[in-house]
mmCIF file of C-alpha atoms in Angstrom:
data_model
loop_
_atom_site.group_PDB
_atom_site.id
_atom_site.type_symbol
_atom_site.label_atom_id
_atom_site.label_comp_id
_atom_site.label_asym_id
_atom_site.label_seq_id
_atom_site.Cartn_x
_atom_site.Cartn_y
_atom_site.Cartn_z
ATOM 1 C CA GLY W 1 -12.403 -8.484 -0.276
ATOM 2 C CA GLY W 2 -11.565 -7.224 -3.760
ATOM 3 C CA VAL W 3 -9.062 -5.437 -5.951
ATOM 4 C CA LEU W 4 -9.414 -3.475 -9.189
ATOM 5 C CA LEU W 5 -7.529 -4.152 -12.408
ATOM 6 C CA LYS W 6 -6.941 -0.974 -14.413
ATOM 7 C CA GLN W 7 -6.119 -1.232 -18.142
ATOM 8 C CA VAL W 8 -5.081 1.757 -20.231
ATOM 9 C CA PRO W 9 -3.467 2.000 -23.696
ATOM 10 C CA LYS W 10 0.040 3.461 -23.808
ATOM 11 C CA VAL W 11 1.789 4.764 -26.925
ATOM 12 C CA ILE W 12 5.383 3.532 -27.298
ATOM 13 C CA GLY W 13 7.861 4.962 -29.789
ATOM 14 C CA GLY W 14 7.082 7.472 -32.523
ATOM 15 C CA GLY W 15 6.637 7.839 -36.260
ATOM 16 C CA GLU W 16 6.524 4.588 -38.182
ATOM 17 C CA LYS W 17 7.706 2.657 -35.123
ATOM 18 C CA GLU W 18 4.864 3.940 -32.981
ATOM 19 C CA ARG W 19 2.833 1.190 -31.398
ATOM 20 C CA VAL W 20 0.227 0.858 -28.660
ATOM 21 C CA SER W 21 0.598 -1.480 -25.723
ATOM 22 C CA MET W 22 -1.838 -2.276 -22.944
ATOM 23 C CA GLU W 23 -0.633 -1.084 -19.570
ATOM 24 C CA SER W 24 -2.202 -2.824 -16.584
ATOM 25 C CA LYS W 25 -1.926 -2.233 -12.861
ATOM 26 C CA LEU W 26 -3.739 -3.218 -9.684
ATOM 27 C CA VAL W 27 -5.655 -0.491 -7.855
ATOM 28 C CA MET W 28 -5.991 -1.276 -4.170
ATOM 29 C CA PRO W 29 -9.265 -0.599 -2.306
ATOM 30 C CA TRP W 30 -7.635 2.148 -0.215
ATOM 31 C CA GLN W 31 -6.885 4.036 -3.467
ATOM 32 C CA PHE W 32 -10.426 3.780 -4.776
ATOM 33 C CA GLY W 33 -13.879 5.111 -3.985
ATOM 34 C CA VAL W 34 -17.338 4.474 -5.451
ATOM 35 C CA PHE W 35 -20.505 6.554 -5.473
ATOM 36 C CA ASN W 36 -22.727 3.819 -4.034
ATOM 37 C CA GLU W 37 -21.193 1.031 -1.941
ATOM 38 C CA ALA W 38 -24.524 -0.853 -1.940
ATOM 39 C CA GLU W 39 -24.186 -1.454 -5.692
ATOM 40 C CA ASN W 40 -22.089 -4.509 -6.567
ATOM 41 C CA ASP W 41 -21.826 -3.890 -10.319
ATOM 42 C CA LEU W 42 -18.977 -1.505 -11.152
ATOM 43 C CA ASN W 43 -20.620 -0.597 -14.476
ATOM 44 C CA LYS W 44 -23.682 0.723 -12.614
ATOM 45 C CA GLN W 45 -21.693 3.110 -10.427
ATOM 46 C CA VAL W 46 -22.573 6.713 -11.261
ATOM 47 C CA ALA W 47 -19.081 7.853 -10.289
ATOM 48 C CA MET W 48 -15.804 6.340 -9.117
ATOM 49 C CA CYS W 49 -12.531 7.906 -7.991
ATOM 50 C CA GLU W 50 -8.926 6.679 -7.985
ATOM 51 C CA THR W 51 -6.271 8.512 -5.956
ATOM 52 C CA ASN W 52 -2.546 8.279 -6.724
ATOM 53 C CA MET W 53 0.714 9.909 -5.666
ATOM 54 C CA LEU W 54 2.756 10.954 -8.728
ATOM 55 C CA THR W 55 6.278 12.284 -9.191
ATOM 56 C CA LEU W 56 6.741 15.457 -11.247
ATOM 57 C CA PRO W 57 8.137 13.599 -14.316
ATOM 58 C CA GLU W 58 5.012 11.411 -14.285
ATOM 59 C CA VAL W 59 2.855 14.537 -14.125
ATOM 60 C CA TRP W 60 4.681 16.075 -17.119
ATOM 61 C CA GLN W 61 4.164 12.887 -19.172
ATOM 62 C CA ARG W 62 0.433 13.304 -18.627
ATOM 63 C CA ILE W 63 0.129 17.028 -19.447
ATOM 64 C CA TYR W 64 2.900 17.872 -21.963
ATOM 65 C CA HIS W 65 0.454 17.826 -24.901
ATOM 66 C CA LEU W 66 -2.035 20.225 -23.281
ATOM 67 C CA PRO W 67 -2.207 23.943 -24.135
ATOM 68 C CA ASP W 68 -0.138 26.106 -21.739
ATOM 69 C CA SER W 69 1.351 22.884 -20.358
ATOM 70 C CA VAL W 70 4.435 24.701 -18.997
ATOM 71 C CA LYS W 71 2.328 27.137 -16.948
ATOM 72 C CA LEU W 72 0.127 24.278 -15.753
ATOM 73 C CA PHE W 73 3.186 22.278 -14.739
ATOM 74 C CA GLU W 74 4.611 25.233 -12.785
ATOM 75 C CA ARG W 75 1.301 25.592 -10.900
ATOM 76 C CA ILE W 76 1.295 21.898 -10.048
ATOM 77 C CA LYS W 77 4.960 22.014 -9.033
ATOM 78 C CA THR W 78 4.231 24.587 -6.302
ATOM 79 C CA HIS W 79 2.039 22.003 -4.536
ATOM 80 C CA ALA W 80 4.567 19.144 -4.669
ATOM 81 C CA GLN W 81 5.726 17.817 -1.317
ATOM 82 C CA ASN W 82 8.788 15.949 -0.120
ATOM 83 C CA LEU W 83 7.132 13.344 2.058
ATOM 84 C CA GLY W 84 10.130 11.181 2.930
ATOM 85 C CA THR W 85 7.925 8.149 3.525
ATOM 86 C CA THR W 86 4.957 8.127 1.200
ATOM 87 C CA SER W 87 1.680 9.170 2.805
ATOM 88 C CA ASP W 88 -0.363 6.968 0.481
ATOM 89 C CA PRO W 89 -3.042 5.050 2.407
ATOM 90 C CA GLN W 90 -1.399 1.766 3.293
ATOM 91 C CA SER W 91 -2.614 -1.806 3.329
ATOM 92 C CA PHE W 92 -3.320 -3.614 6.594
ATOM 93 C CA PHE W 93 -0.402 -5.857 5.537
ATOM 94 C CA HIS W 94 2.894 -4.262 6.571
ATOM 95 C CA GLN W 95 6.554 -5.093 6.661
ATOM 96 C CA VAL W 96 7.366 -4.697 10.359
ATOM 97 C CA LEU W 97 10.770 -4.151 11.951
ATOM 98 C CA SER W 98 10.566 -4.778 15.696
ATOM 99 C CA THR W 99 13.242 -4.485 18.382
ATOM 100 C CA SER W 100 11.270 -6.571 20.871
ATOM 101 C CA GLN W 101 8.309 -8.896 21.031
ATOM 102 C CA ILE W 102 5.236 -7.206 19.570
ATOM 103 C CA GLN W 103 2.634 -6.679 22.266
ATOM 104 C CA THR W 104 -0.912 -7.730 21.408
ATOM 105 C CA GLY W 105 -2.888 -6.233 24.291
ATOM 106 C CA VAL W 106 -6.560 -5.375 24.113
ATOM 107 C CA ASN W 107 -6.094 -1.654 24.796
ATOM 108 C CA GLY W 108 -7.761 0.441 22.125
ATOM 109 C CA GLY W 109 -5.479 2.585 20.012
ATOM 110 C CA GLY W 110 -5.962 5.069 17.213
ATOM 111 C CA ASN W 111 -2.754 4.247 15.320
ATOM 112 C CA THR W 112 -2.565 1.832 12.398
ATOM 113 C CA LEU W 113 -0.803 -1.290 13.653
ATOM 114 C CA PRO W 114 0.822 -4.260 11.883
ATOM 115 C CA GLY W 115 -1.568 -6.557 10.060
ATOM 116 C CA GLY W 116 -2.039 -10.189 11.021
ATOM 117 C CA ILE W 117 -2.233 -9.486 14.770
ATOM 118 C CA VAL W 118 -5.507 -9.805 16.627
ATOM 119 C CA ASN W 119 -6.496 -7.575 19.566
ATOM 120 C CA LEU W 120 -3.857 -4.986 18.758
ATOM 121 C CA GLY W 121 -2.696 -2.547 21.393
ATOM 122 C CA ASN W 122 -1.043 0.838 21.074
ATOM 123 C CA ASP W 123 2.460 -0.415 21.817
ATOM 124 C CA PRO W 124 5.207 1.646 20.088
ATOM 125 C CA ASN W 125 7.893 -1.069 19.964
ATOM 126 C CA TYR W 126 7.976 -1.555 16.209
ATOM 127 C CA ALA W 127 8.453 0.456 13.041
ATOM 128 C CA ILE W 128 6.410 -0.005 9.876
ATOM 129 C CA MET W 129 8.778 -0.331 6.933
ATOM 130 C CA GLY W 130 7.635 1.824 4.018
ATOM 131 C CA PRO W 131 9.202 3.143 0.824
ATOM 132 C CA GLN W 132 11.538 6.102 1.286
ATOM 133 C CA ILE W 133 10.757 8.607 -1.487
ATOM 134 C CA SER W 134 13.008 11.638 -1.839
ATOM 135 C CA ALA W 135 11.352 12.910 -5.037
ATOM 136 C CA PRO W 136 8.580 15.529 -4.650
ATOM 137 C CA LEU W 137 5.095 14.014 -4.949
ATOM 138 C CA ILE W 138 1.683 15.382 -5.827
ATOM 139 C CA GLN W 139 -1.730 13.828 -5.207
ATOM 140 C CA LEU W 140 -3.925 13.219 -8.246
ATOM 141 C CA HIS W 141 -7.608 12.265 -8.163
ATOM 142 C CA GLU W 142 -8.975 10.602 -11.313
ATOM 143 C CA ILE W 143 -12.777 10.641 -11.335
ATOM 144 C CA TRP W 144 -14.987 8.787 -13.828
ATOM 145 C CA VAL W 145 -18.536 10.166 -13.985
ATOM 146 C CA GLN W 146 -21.279 8.424 -15.943
ATOM 147 C CA ASP W 147 -23.779 10.450 -17.961
ATOM 148 C CA GLU W 148 -26.496 9.343 -20.405
ATOM 149 C CA THR W 149 -24.217 7.782 -23.042
ATOM 150 C CA ASP W 150 -20.592 7.867 -21.897
ATOM 151 C CA TYR W 151 -18.113 8.480 -19.088
ATOM 152 C CA THR W 152 -16.462 11.822 -18.425
ATOM 153 C CA THR W 153 -12.943 11.725 -16.966
ATOM 154 C CA ILE W 154 -12.003 14.437 -14.463
ATOM 155 C CA GLN W 155 -8.409 14.726 -13.223
ATOM 156 C CA ILE W 156 -7.735 17.019 -10.268
ATOM 157 C CA VAL W 157 -4.368 17.755 -8.670
ATOM 158 C CA GLU W 158 -4.562 18.698 -5.022
ATOM 159 C CA PRO W 159 -5.752 21.183 -3.926
ATOM 160 C CA ASP W 160 -7.818 22.479 -6.879
ATOM 161 C CA ILE W 161 -5.924 22.254 -10.199
ATOM 162 C CA ILE W 162 -8.045 20.696 -12.954
ATOM 163 C CA VAL W 163 -5.979 18.780 -15.524
ATOM 164 C CA ALA W 164 -8.925 17.301 -17.450
ATOM 165 C CA PRO W 165 -11.283 18.071 -19.050
ATOM 166 C CA ILE W 166 -9.805 21.200 -20.664
ATOM 167 C CA PHE W 167 -12.292 22.384 -23.319
ATOM 168 C CA LYS W 168 -15.048 19.777 -23.376
ATOM 169 C CA LYS W 169 -15.928 16.706 -21.402
ATOM 170 C CA SER W 170 -14.430 13.511 -22.774
ATOM 171 C CA ASN W 171 -13.706 9.881 -21.976
ATOM 172 C CA LEU W 172 -9.902 9.627 -21.712
ATOM 173 C CA LEU W 173 -10.027 5.897 -22.390
ATOM 174 C CA GLY W 174 -11.325 6.648 -25.885
ATOM 175 C CA VAL W 175 -13.930 3.875 -25.904
ATOM 176 C CA GLN W 176 -17.511 5.050 -25.609
ATOM 177 C CA GLY W 177 -19.394 3.781 -22.574
ATOM 178 C CA CYS W 178 -16.296 2.092 -21.170
ATOM 179 C CA HIS W 179 -14.078 2.747 -18.134
ATOM 180 C CA PRO W 180 -10.657 1.184 -17.476
ATOM 181 C CA TYR W 181 -11.493 -0.737 -14.265
ATOM 182 C CA SER W 182 -12.430 -4.389 -13.675
ATOM 183 C CA LEU W 183 -13.356 -5.643 -10.213
ATOM 184 C CA ILE W 184 -11.590 -8.891 -9.255
ATOM 185 C CA GLN W 185 -13.369 -10.374 -6.246
ATOM 186 C CA PRO W 186 -13.493 -14.030 -5.125
ATOM 187 C CA ASN W 187 -16.134 -13.515 -2.402
ATOM 188 C CA GLU W 188 -19.055 -11.440 -3.620
ATOM 189 C CA TYR W 189 -21.337 -10.042 -0.936
ATOM 190 C CA THR W 190 -24.816 -8.771 -1.748
ATOM 191 C CA ASN W 191 -25.235 -4.988 -1.386
ATOM 192 C CA TRP W 192 -21.593 -4.521 -0.375
ATOM 193 C CA PHE W 193 -19.321 -3.451 -3.222
ATOM 194 C CA TRP W 194 -16.037 -4.438 -1.548
ATOM 195 C CA GLY W 195 -16.968 -8.075 -0.967
ATOM 196 C CA ARG W 196 -15.955 -10.354 1.876
ATOM 197 C CA SER W 197 -12.349 -10.796 2.934
ATOM 198 C CA GLU W 198 -10.722 -14.236 3.008
ATOM 199 C CA LEU W 199 -9.331 -13.300 6.423
ATOM 200 C CA VAL W 200 -12.728 -13.085 8.150
ATOM 201 C CA ASP W 201 -13.119 -16.829 8.763
ATOM 202 C CA VAL W 202 -9.543 -17.553 9.829
ATOM 203 C CA LEU W 203 -8.988 -14.630 12.229
ATOM 204 C CA GLU W 204 -10.536 -16.336 15.265
ATOM 205 C CA PRO W 205 -8.824 -19.744 14.891
ATOM 206 C CA GLN W 206 -5.520 -17.968 14.188
ATOM 207 C CA GLU W 207 -5.908 -16.022 17.415
ATOM 208 C CA LEU W 208 -6.701 -19.281 19.233
ATOM 209 C CA LEU W 209 -3.614 -20.912 17.695
ATOM 210 C CA SER W 210 -1.474 -17.972 18.834
ATOM 211 C CA VAL W 211 -2.820 -18.094 22.416
ATOM 212 C CA TRP W 212 -2.440 -21.870 22.731
ATOM 213 C CA SER W 213 1.072 -21.799 21.278
ATOM 214 C CA ASP W 214 2.040 -19.164 23.838
ATOM 215 C CA ASP W 215 0.526 -21.262 26.656
ATOM 216 C CA ILE W 216 2.416 -24.367 25.536
ATOM 217 C CA LYS W 217 5.646 -22.364 25.255
ATOM 218 C CA ARG W 218 5.298 -21.130 28.844
ATOM 219 C CA LEU W 219 4.358 -24.607 30.104
ATOM 220 C CA PHE W 220 7.390 -26.113 28.384
ATOM 221 C CA GLY W 221 9.627 -23.479 29.970
ATOM 222 C CA LEU W 222 8.250 -24.387 33.389
ATOM 223 C CA GLN W 223 9.268 -28.017 32.854
ATOM 224 C CA ILE W 224 12.863 -26.759 32.883
ATOM 225 C CA ASP W 225 12.645 -23.928 35.426
ATOM 226 C CA LYS W 226 10.321 -25.837 37.818
ATOM 227 C CA ILE W 227 8.052 -24.460 40.529
ATOM 228 C CA LEU W 228 9.335 -25.838 43.833
ATOM 229 C CA ALA W 229 7.954 -25.616 47.388
ATOM 230 C CA PHE W 230 10.425 -25.887 50.314
ATOM 231 C CA ALA W 231 8.796 -27.235 53.501
ATOM 232 C CA GLY W 232 10.764 -26.853 56.774
ATOM 233 C CA GLU W 233 13.155 -24.189 55.368
ATOM 234 C CA SER W 234 12.331 -20.618 56.423
ATOM 235 C CA GLY W 235 15.609 -18.888 55.579
ATOM 236 C CA LEU W 236 15.654 -19.467 51.829
ATOM 237 C CA THR W 237 16.181 -16.220 49.901
ATOM 238 C CA ASP W 238 16.288 -15.519 46.170
ATOM 239 C CA GLU W 239 20.075 -15.274 46.321
ATOM 240 C CA ARG W 240 20.489 -18.626 48.110
ATOM 241 C CA TYR W 241 18.031 -20.292 45.764
ATOM 242 C CA GLY W 242 19.922 -18.896 42.739
ATOM 243 C CA GLN W 243 23.225 -20.218 44.149
ATOM 244 C CA MET W 244 21.638 -23.624 44.708
ATOM 245 C CA ARG W 245 20.367 -23.750 41.108
ATOM 246 C CA VAL W 246 23.808 -22.806 39.754
ATOM 247 C CA ALA W 247 25.559 -25.371 41.957
ATOM 248 C CA GLY W 248 23.045 -28.068 41.070
ATOM 249 C CA TYR W 249 22.313 -29.230 44.632
ATOM 250 C CA PHE W 250 20.376 -28.056 47.706
ATOM 251 C CA ASN W 251 21.580 -27.864 51.306
ATOM 252 C CA LEU W 252 18.475 -28.061 53.533
ATOM 253 C CA PRO W 253 18.071 -28.614 57.296
ATOM 254 C CA GLN W 254 16.994 -31.968 58.725
ATOM 255 C CA GLY W 255 13.292 -32.664 58.159
ATOM 256 C CA ALA W 256 12.947 -30.195 55.278
ATOM 257 C CA GLN W 257 11.583 -31.441 51.981
ATOM 258 C CA VAL W 258 11.167 -30.157 48.414
ATOM 259 C CA THR W 259 7.839 -30.556 46.601
ATOM 260 C CA ASP W 260 7.582 -30.153 42.819
ATOM 261 C CA LEU W 261 4.483 -28.027 42.047
ATOM 262 C CA THR W 262 5.245 -27.639 38.324
ATOM 263 C CA PRO W 263 2.076 -28.168 36.231
ATOM 264 C CA LYS W 264 2.456 -31.098 33.871
ATOM 265 C CA MET W 265 2.268 -30.670 30.140
ATOM 266 C CA PRO W 266 -1.266 -31.834 29.202
ATOM 267 C CA PRO W 267 -1.217 -34.695 26.678
ATOM 268 C CA GLU W 268 -3.958 -32.941 24.656
ATOM 269 C CA ALA W 269 -1.814 -29.832 24.007
ATOM 270 C CA ILE W 270 -0.073 -30.828 20.773
ATOM 271 C CA PRO W 271 -3.135 -32.627 19.290
ATOM 272 C CA MET W 272 -5.193 -29.481 19.965
ATOM 273 C CA LEU W 273 -2.658 -27.387 18.035
ATOM 274 C CA LYS W 274 -2.864 -29.840 15.138
ATOM 275 C CA PHE W 275 -6.664 -29.635 15.285
ATOM 276 C CA VAL W 276 -6.687 -25.811 15.068
ATOM 277 C CA ILE W 277 -4.226 -25.878 12.151
ATOM 278 C CA GLU W 278 -6.506 -28.414 10.421
ATOM 279 C CA VAL W 279 -9.510 -26.120 10.995
ATOM 280 C CA ILE W 280 -7.604 -23.161 9.500
ATOM 281 C CA ASN W 281 -6.635 -25.244 6.448
ATOM 282 C CA ASN W 282 -10.224 -26.431 5.974
ATOM 283 C CA LEU W 283 -11.588 -22.875 6.217
ATOM 284 C CA ALA W 284 -9.024 -21.734 3.655
ATOM 285 C CA GLY W 285 -9.966 -24.603 1.318
ATOM 286 C CA PHE W 286 -6.751 -26.580 1.800
ATOM 287 C CA PRO W 287 -7.475 -29.857 3.636
ATOM 288 C CA ASP W 288 -4.692 -32.450 3.787
ATOM 289 C CA ILE W 289 -5.683 -34.121 0.525
ATOM 290 C CA MET W 290 -5.322 -30.745 -1.255
ATOM 291 C CA GLN W 291 -1.768 -30.378 0.069
ATOM 292 C CA GLY W 292 -0.520 -33.691 -1.286
ATOM 293 C CA ARG W 293 -0.811 -35.493 2.044
ATOM 294 C CA GLY W 294 -2.209 -38.963 2.387
ATOM 295 C CA GLU W 295 -5.446 -39.901 4.110
ATOM 296 C CA ALA W 296 -5.935 -42.911 6.366
ATOM 297 C CA GLY W 297 -7.443 -45.850 4.476
ATOM 298 C CA VAL W 298 -6.624 -44.537 1.000
ATOM 299 C CA ARG W 299 -4.680 -47.142 -0.960
ATOM 300 C CA ALA W 300 -5.626 -46.440 -4.574
ATOM 301 C CA GLY W 301 -5.120 -43.504 -6.913
ATOM 302 C CA VAL W 302 -8.772 -43.628 -7.990
ATOM 303 C CA HIS W 303 -9.862 -43.253 -4.356
ATOM 304 C CA ALA W 304 -7.441 -40.339 -3.821
ATOM 305 C CA SER W 305 -8.646 -38.675 -7.029
ATOM 306 C CA THR W 306 -12.259 -38.903 -5.838
ATOM 307 C CA LEU W 307 -11.332 -37.378 -2.480
ATOM 308 C CA LEU W 308 -9.429 -34.613 -4.265
ATOM 309 C CA LYS W 309 -12.507 -33.707 -6.329
ATOM 310 C CA THR W 310 -14.827 -33.692 -3.321
ATOM 311 C CA ALA W 311 -12.356 -31.534 -1.339
ATOM 312 C CA SER W 312 -11.994 -28.828 -3.986
ATOM 313 C CA PRO W 313 -15.472 -27.252 -4.580
ATOM 314 C CA THR W 314 -14.717 -24.160 -2.432
ATOM 315 C CA LEU W 315 -11.492 -23.360 -4.279
ATOM 316 C CA ARG W 316 -12.980 -24.315 -7.626
ATOM 317 C CA ASP W 317 -16.030 -22.104 -7.116
ATOM 318 C CA ARG W 318 -13.897 -19.051 -6.299
ATOM 319 C CA ALA W 319 -11.440 -19.835 -9.090
ATOM 320 C CA LEU W 320 -14.252 -20.025 -11.656
ATOM 321 C CA LEU W 321 -15.729 -16.758 -10.388
ATOM 322 C CA VAL W 322 -12.369 -14.959 -10.659
ATOM 323 C CA GLU W 323 -11.812 -16.571 -14.066
ATOM 324 C CA ARG W 324 -15.077 -15.059 -15.338
ATOM 325 C CA GLN W 325 -14.036 -11.658 -13.969
ATOM 326 C CA CYS W 326 -10.663 -11.954 -15.709
ATOM 327 C CA ALA W 327 -12.486 -12.905 -18.931
ATOM 328 C CA ASP W 328 -14.515 -9.677 -18.633
ATOM 329 C CA ALA W 329 -11.227 -7.781 -18.226
ATOM 330 C CA ALA W 330 -9.895 -9.497 -21.383
ATOM 331 C CA ALA W 331 -13.053 -8.454 -23.262
ATOM 332 C CA LYS W 332 -12.365 -4.879 -22.132
ATOM 333 C CA SER W 333 -8.830 -5.165 -23.557
ATOM 334 C CA LEU W 334 -10.344 -6.263 -26.858
ATOM 335 C CA LYS W 335 -12.613 -3.194 -26.875
ATOM 336 C CA ILE W 336 -9.674 -0.861 -26.265
ATOM 337 C CA LYS W 337 -7.327 -2.387 -28.864
ATOM 338 C CA PRO W 338 -9.397 -1.638 -32.019
ATOM 339 C CA ALA W 339 -10.082 1.897 -30.773
ATOM 340 C CA LYS W 340 -6.444 2.725 -29.995
ATOM 341 C CA ASP W 341 -4.157 0.333 -31.870
ATOM 342 C CA PRO W 342 -3.725 1.074 -35.628
ATOM 343 C CA GLN W 343 -1.751 -2.113 -36.175
ATOM 344 C CA ARG W 344 -3.199 -4.782 -38.506
ATOM 345 C CA TYR W 345 -2.947 -8.459 -37.748
ATOM 346 C CA TRP W 346 -2.967 -10.874 -40.692
ATOM 347 C CA THR W 347 -3.862 -14.516 -40.572
ATOM 348 C CA ASN W 348 -2.928 -17.304 -42.950
ATOM 349 C CA GLY W 349 -6.029 -18.227 -44.978
ATOM 350 C CA GLU W 350 -4.890 -21.833 -45.290
#
């Protein structure tokens, strides 16, 4: 339902060539925690926490300027772990490598399963593809706590090593009353910080599309394999029937007959699939006119333009909302630049 944009100033170079650039990254919801999930406004959160896995060189870049940094680094180094595959909390979207068809039974399971599948079972016939990391990693929690006038930044390395603050509480962003996060969220939900996922509406029709496609696939296969009834033939075995199918003809006794019991492909099958796909597109805000497809009865560009405008309010509303959130993030960048960037920018008076 939402993602957080984090912006921090980073010093590049040294001496006269030193300059400050804005470093931005996306913080996923499974890396982030807030003090009160019933509060939608990030600026009203009393505390928030970001969790990251860092390599030892990244840790040293953060602490080299601190007093007794070498001793601190050695303490942190003792808690580094070679995880092989990173143990960071993962998204519900996964790259999946499967050696057989993924089962989608309704049996409950405690394991995290590939995203995009409804009614997941606990079937171990796939492997989630994740990054292989041979470098030792440590877990860092960055906590931003709000007091009367400013934020205090606390950095803790697992299990209990405090990196900041060292001597006095301070805001590591360097801008009073400001934190580095901006919430980007197209579907706001009252009294629920994380918002509403775009997937909620389309999950059920996608499941229906999957079930119907599977039914049509099996029905189409039956049109080739056939379900046959043999009346007046009592000695037909699987082996004889297989030989008959390979040979292409049947040798039956006098009076015997073959009845085709294969269910016919319903004429509504393909139109129903098209209908479900149309429903999914409409729920996602992409009707045919928004995908460059024509509409029946439309013969003029003015008519098509009118239809395009009337079909786009859902997308436009979300786009404008996200645009305002991105504008707030840009305003935050502007706050950080004067506080951290000593560079002067001159304009031509003419």
